[in-house]
Amino acid sequence: MMKILVLHGPNLNLLGTREPGVYGRRTLADINKALTDLAEAQQTELRFLQSNHEGALIDAIHEARGWADGILINPGAFTHYSYALRDAITAVGLPAVEIHLSNVAAREAFRHKSVVTAVCVGQISGFGWRSYTLALQALIDHLVTV
Amino acid sequence: MMKILVLHGPNLNLLGTREPGVYGRRTLADINKALTDLAEAQQTELRFLQSNHEGALIDAIHEARGWADGILINPGAFTHYSYALRDAITAVGLPAVEIHLSNVAAREAFRHKSVVTAVCVGQISGFGWRSYTLALQALIDHLVTV
Amino acid sequence: MMKILVLHGPNLNLLGTREPGVYGRRTLADINKALTDLAEAQQTELRFLQSNHEGALIDAIHEARGWADGILINPGAFTHYSYALRDAITAVGLPAVEIHLSNVAAREAFRHKSVVTAVCVGQISGFGWRSYTLALQALIDHLVTV
Amino acid sequence: MMKILVLHGPNLNLLGTREPGVYGRRTLADINKALTDLAEAQQTELRFLQSNHEGALIDAIHEARGWADGILINPGAFTHYSYALRDAITAVGLPAVEIHLSNVAAREAFRHKSVVTAVCVGQISGFGWRSYTLALQALIDHLVTV
Amino acid sequence: MMKILVLHGPNLNLLGTREPGVYGRRTLADINKALTDLAEAQQTELRFLQSNHEGALIDAIHEARGWADGILINPGAFTHYSYALRDAITAVGLPAVEIHLSNVAAREAFRHKSVVTAVCVGQISGFGWRSYTLALQALIDHLVTV
Amino acid sequence: MMKILVLHGPNLNLLGTREPGVYGRRTLADINKALTDLAEAQQTELRFLQSNHEGALIDAIHEARGWADGILINPGAFTHYSYALRDAITAVGLPAVEIHLSNVAAREAFRHKSVVTAVCVGQISGFGWRSYTLALQALIDHLVTV
Amino acid sequence: MMKILVLHGPNLNLLGTREPGVYGRRTLADINKALTDLAEAQQTELRFLQSNHEGALIDAIHEARGWADGILINPGAFTHYSYALRDAITAVGLPAVEIHLSNVAAREAFRHKSVVTAVCVGQISGFGWRSYTLALQALIDHLVTV
Amino acid sequence: MMKILVLHGPNLNLLGTREPGVYGRRTLADINKALTDLAEAQQTELRFLQSNHEGALIDAIHEARGWADGILINPGAFTHYSYALRDAITAVGLPAVEIHLSNVAAREAFRHKSVVTAVCVGQISGFGWRSYTLALQALIDHLVTV
Amino acid sequence: MMKILVLHGPNLNLLGTREPGVYGRRTLADINKALTDLAEAQQTELRFLQSNHEGALIDAIHEARGWADGILINPGAFTHYSYALRDAITAVGLPAVEIHLSNVAAREAFRHKSVVTAVCVGQISGFGWRSYTLALQALIDHLVTV
Amino acid sequence: MMKILVLHGPNLNLLGTREPGVYGRRTLADINKALTDLAEAQQTELRFLQSNHEGALIDAIHEARGWADGILINPGAFTHYSYALRDAITAVGLPAVEIHLSNVAAREAFRHKSVVTAVCVGQISGFGWRSYTLALQALIDHLVTV
Amino acid sequence: MMKILVLHGPNLNLLGTREPGVYGRRTLADINKALTDLAEAQQTELRFLQSNHEGALIDAIHEARGWADGILINPGAFTHYSYALRDAITAVGLPAVEIHLSNVAAREAFRHKSVVTAVCVGQISGFGWRSYTLALQALIDHLVTV
Amino acid sequence: MMKILVLHGPNLNLLGTREPGVYGRRTLADINKALTDLAEAQQTELRFLQSNHEGALIDAIHEARGWADGILINPGAFTHYSYALRDAITAVGLPAVEIHLSNVAAREAFRHKSVVTAVCVGQISGFGWRSYTLALQALIDHLVTV
């Protein structure tokens, strides 16, 4: 059975209420539920963490070395400056997939730069909550193949 | 029945033989076959075009206004400078999804900039040939919802 | 009798339907008609070409050496990167006038840079379809004077 | 009857004597005469101001709110840095057309940037004194249509 | 017997008539003749293509995989932006030599950057038509050695 | 009765002892006391948080959605890079005022850029501890009016 | 009795009518009245000048050396380029406070840079006409303390 | 007896297992042991903290004001963006030495910039675990001298 | 008899009192006196203008065409942005010498750029009031020779 | 009989032993021998200098005015910053050809910029020791023709 | 017995008298003495060279191939531009350690960039003359281990 | 009696023959003669050095500490990159004046930046050989005053 850590970065706990025109109306619980449904259908176990603390996300990535096969991560605004998060992904050596709900390339200039993508397997952005389910499928397929 | 135009940009006709370490060993025919299988299972019709000519890709996008519901596009190296391709996508008003086989953010600096993403629905990159099937699924879901 | 080549760059074939808020509701045929009317009144012959192919525009500029006295060109998105188009204008040595329907300086940053203007006689932008008729008048007057 | 303010920026009082290779041999009086002739033929009244004082040009733009339908402006070197002039145009809300005698894009790098264009209807540059008559025609047509 | 593809990029068909002060008075036919003479003396077969179409040059590079041992290419203005051309050279894996008639480093700033050099064996620029014969000799020697 | 969250970012707990030449001699307790006095005189309730943890500040902003009418924030050094803090302010939709004790524009270059100001109502900087009382007055007036 | 010079830069004479969505509906007379009321309550005398002429503002700053204790200044668009204004403030050595009605950090990029702030005591921006009254209070308090 | 705080930044807890080609095979415990041995030989007491939380590192620096004579710090990835950490070092006024295991100048471009060095006594980088012992010696000598 | 216009830009009327550590203790009258003494000894007539108004300086340059042989100019802060002043010097075609009291290269970064130097004969900076007398000697010698 | 100065810049004395993967296994003596053979066959005399001293290379260029018809120069790392070398080439007015053994465009970013090319006839790079023989041929042909 | 070359770059011969506030009061002889003492205690032989000539430093590095095991180098101002020095270090393949007396990151911007660090083992800066002894220890330890 | 070192940088030995259109027809001997005449008239002794070797110029500056009161220096192309020369001037603490024959601001972009000016008393440029005599006068006056 495959095991995957799902990380939600800062401010994603407000999903559904935060700028719904940009991020959609689904809550984080809705997204986690959709991911769980998809995961169960593929014999995959998920563990979730949302945190507004960069350090807590790094801690969770470190712990994942002990149990997980891969990581789904929506780094939120940490995408644009958290080299510590980037180093954490490199350090544990687990395949990771970067997720964005919105099409970051169509928003403010500071959102066009990700310091994380280069150490991930790939990136999926712009499909709202479906960015998550696509990413889960992508990671499961990647883990099966590699 | 949904109809989707699948566009492959310059040099993608060499897939499978071109730098397999970067782009994988599947040929373009293999990818088109995988897409067709997925599309048929979802009552979706695909039409394919690969071209090394920017103008031919633009012409195809224009024609798609007459028959297609959406566009899958791997712009290849045009990603980085073809504002004409970008304008074509905007001009026809069809939802488009940008695809990259490799994780462009982990390669040469010039590949980090896409002039096309901002006018697409979203982007999927880094999953090899599966970037295409993920993108097809993403576009079908998007079209069903909107 | 003066002879002028009128070149329309990529995506301009969609005029009238493409983002009318930006580009206006007149079609390319309408514009060509307005130009023809104005040209006839001044004993000037026009030949038109619209193409989404950079190479086709360059070929036409080259051929113009054999018959034309000047060139009107709306390079569309090629404005921003086609140094080949720029070189073609320099190479044939015919006076050219650059045209833009919209006020490019008021749009996205990438539209603020033109690689073509420096090798033209002048530029007219922002007046919708009238940018064309003004440019035709400007070129005729220029040709008469020089 | 339409009324238009014609503004000539710094150093344009020297036209005809100042670098004739760049700016032509016509004096400002010649240009104003040509504009007046054209205006009269179209039931349009013009008022002229040339000043080397940024503040005087801004004052004139402000006063134009009381009587003018539009503005023709050759900002001279203010083109490149006078955000105050730009704000004045925005503040009065009158349609303005930016004029340059020379093809600024073919000259020194500092002349390639205009801080004014984005708040004008459009720009005409490179046609010598005819830039003015073309711009007058453009503005009259614009005012008739809007 | 060695076989080499000789590619001439946009506007090079005008050689001899186009800005002779910059590019010299020899026509493309003259250059091809000089190359053929040199090639024959060294048991080398050449095939030539000049095109103003980026796509046509890429197509020719692709086809060269079937028959050629190396490529001589003067990319003309595509030098400065055609990442698609660059990718084509990388994709076919044939040794290529970049040629410029003029000393591009002594001309406009935009000509100082080549997106192609890094994927070629080397570059020769500034010697007029002799840049071609030097490059042919360089490529033959390279092929013999490798 | 109005309620306002007052946030003090990293290192502000050392106020009064930390570089008094730059930040003044008042402690954070002194400032909070001055704010409380002013607030009470205007029927406003304040809650304070100082933290060196970016995540703790974000958590507090999120919780403020449940009780506060607005936010006073001196982001300290987070001003210059915490896009997560910026997103938190946008996400909760409460009016915020940015405060700086020192005149950041007169200090090191990295302090000239704030990633937070654009999502606040306004900014007050340079008046030492009075920046806080001015900001409180500004926010109360803003809340009364809107 | 304290004496303060209040300077309003270019285009501020149009307040109330100029882009009210950005600058509010109060006229400059309204603002001056509000300032006068506040000043009188604190035994402070104000003198006002609005000018669209950079030189007139500089002259007024120079003259203030003879009578004023401090300066309130909304430099309008001069904020972004008038190093002469900056030097004038430094030269007279009077404490100055920079004021902006709108939140300049949330507007066009050119408005993000102030050449004046570094030589002022502090800056207040984004609170509409209240930016002025806050600034007056800030300056009075600063003068009393120093 | 001298007392020194030794701070290890994010991801350094994984030392020995994390990219040993870059960071070496010694664990953090090994390094702390080596430091302790060296410190004891020089009558110096060390206290250690590793944290992935920027705020925890700042808190520790603040507390060090009460007991420590100096600080050894390997800021890990915070090196490149944590201005809050920089301000903490400045605020407590203790001499600090910056340490890097690897030669950061020989790695990715983003690692070439340190926001912390300028407020430290000096920097030692590239000597693996010995960077720490060298830094300890450097700090002790510095403290003895000053 | 030679005739020279001496122009003093903004804030130079305050010389002697304005930041004497930077600009020295001599007043503008002192400098003009020293210049007059030197000029009389060489049969040269000087006329002086100090203005804080860019337009007034331009007007004076224009008028100088009628009577002067050359121009001495200390543009003050206009040095860094007044392209209108630059154009005025070019337009009148009189030889000009740029003067700075202080060594601008050793001061703030914005003072390192002069938009005026390139159209002057030369520049003298850093020698306090003697920059003026040196410049006068330089201009007289230049006029005698040319 | 033609005479040519051959200059080898810094570190080229180590050729054959220095990074043979980059620079090849031939020694400088080997290259000089190959050049001499080629030169003799064409009635050309060569003189050689290798130096790690910028000044020695400049001195040699100066002396070449007395005897040489042209210069072959591999400036080594001076390529990237020695404007003094550049000025020397311009000053003596002899035609020079710039040589690089490796394809500098495919190496570190700092090697992409040459301060010398613009004052040479042309440049040859990437062909190992054959870059030299090609360059000699190019220079001889150039000298014969001019 | 280990042998190490110690290189002192330009202006270091003035140590002790040159800006003692920045570089300390020890002379170069003092530093060399301290190094010799430390070296002797570890059976290491040192040879010293100070030169203001870039070429002399490069020559010494080349010669070190014949006798030395490693290099200590304080490149002085060559740090910031001497790519020739950098290439010399790479060419001889000896481990080198870069030394700076002062904390270069805390000084002028041009001192923040080193073109040498990336080809050294590591860097030590900011500890005055002790930077040298620390570096010697670091190099000896490095040589013993490798 | 005052004593001054006069330094001429690289390529200045060719004066009179090198690009006379830019640098004039006087030789270095002519200039030194003119300087000597002027110096003698003012009881000043000059010593001259021209060198193409950066190190030789630095050595001479160092030696000047023993005998000279000041330095005149035309650094030639070293102006643009020799931080070692800059440090030498700072290190000896003698007042220096920077000289340029041509108006460097009117030439190539790389000549617009001087790394030396900020550590000199002042700069004189653009007056041909008279730049030297003006600079000598400026330095003598400076030395007399200080």
mmCIF file with all atom_site columns, C-alpha atoms in Angstrom, chain I residues 7 23 32-33 65 83 92-93 100-101 106 108 117 134:
data_model
loop_
_atom_site.group_PDB
_atom_site.id
_atom_site.type_symbol
_atom_site.label_atom_id
_atom_site.label_alt_id
_atom_site.label_comp_id
_atom_site.label_asym_id
_atom_site.label_entity_id
_atom_site.label_seq_id
_atom_site.pdbx_PDB_ins_code
_atom_site.Cartn_x
_atom_site.Cartn_y
_atom_site.Cartn_z
_atom_site.occupancy
_atom_site.B_iso_or_equiv
_atom_site.pdbx_formal_charge
_atom_site.auth_seq_id
_atom_site.auth_comp_id
_atom_site.auth_asym_id
_atom_site.auth_atom_id
_atom_site.pdbx_PDB_model_num
ATOM 1  C CA . LEU I 1 7   ? 23.812 79.058 -15.147 1.00 0.00 ? 7   LEU I CA 1
ATOM 2  C CA . TYR I 1 23  ? 29.032 72.327 -0.710  1.00 0.00 ? 23  TYR I CA 1
ATOM 3  C CA . ASN I 1 32  ? 30.080 84.911 -9.201  1.00 0.00 ? 32  ASN I CA 1
ATOM 4  C CA . LYS I 1 33  ? 32.577 87.474 -7.960  1.00 0.00 ? 33  LYS I CA 1
ATOM 5  C CA . ARG I 1 65  ? 21.958 81.916 -28.934 1.00 0.00 ? 65  ARG I CA 1
ATOM 6  C CA . TYR I 1 83  ? 16.341 65.672 -20.556 1.00 0.00 ? 83  TYR I CA 1
ATOM 7  C CA . VAL I 1 92  ? 21.367 75.979 -29.335 1.00 0.00 ? 92  VAL I CA 1
ATOM 8  C CA . GLY I 1 93  ? 24.643 74.400 -30.396 1.00 0.00 ? 93  GLY I CA 1
ATOM 9  C CA . HIS I 1 100 ? 29.671 70.206 -9.851  1.00 0.00 ? 100 HIS I CA 1
ATOM 10 C CA . LEU I 1 101 ? 30.897 71.563 -6.548  1.00 0.00 ? 101 LEU I CA 1
ATOM 11 C CA . ALA I 1 106 ? 31.210 59.753 -3.980  1.00 0.00 ? 106 ALA I CA 1
ATOM 12 C CA . GLU I 1 108 ? 24.188 58.868 -3.281  1.00 0.00 ? 108 GLU I CA 1
ATOM 13 C CA . THR I 1 117 ? 27.355 65.399 -19.712 1.00 0.00 ? 117 THR I CA 1
ATOM 14 C CA . LEU I 1 134 ? 38.502 75.858 -13.579 1.00 0.00 ? 134 LEU I CA 1
#
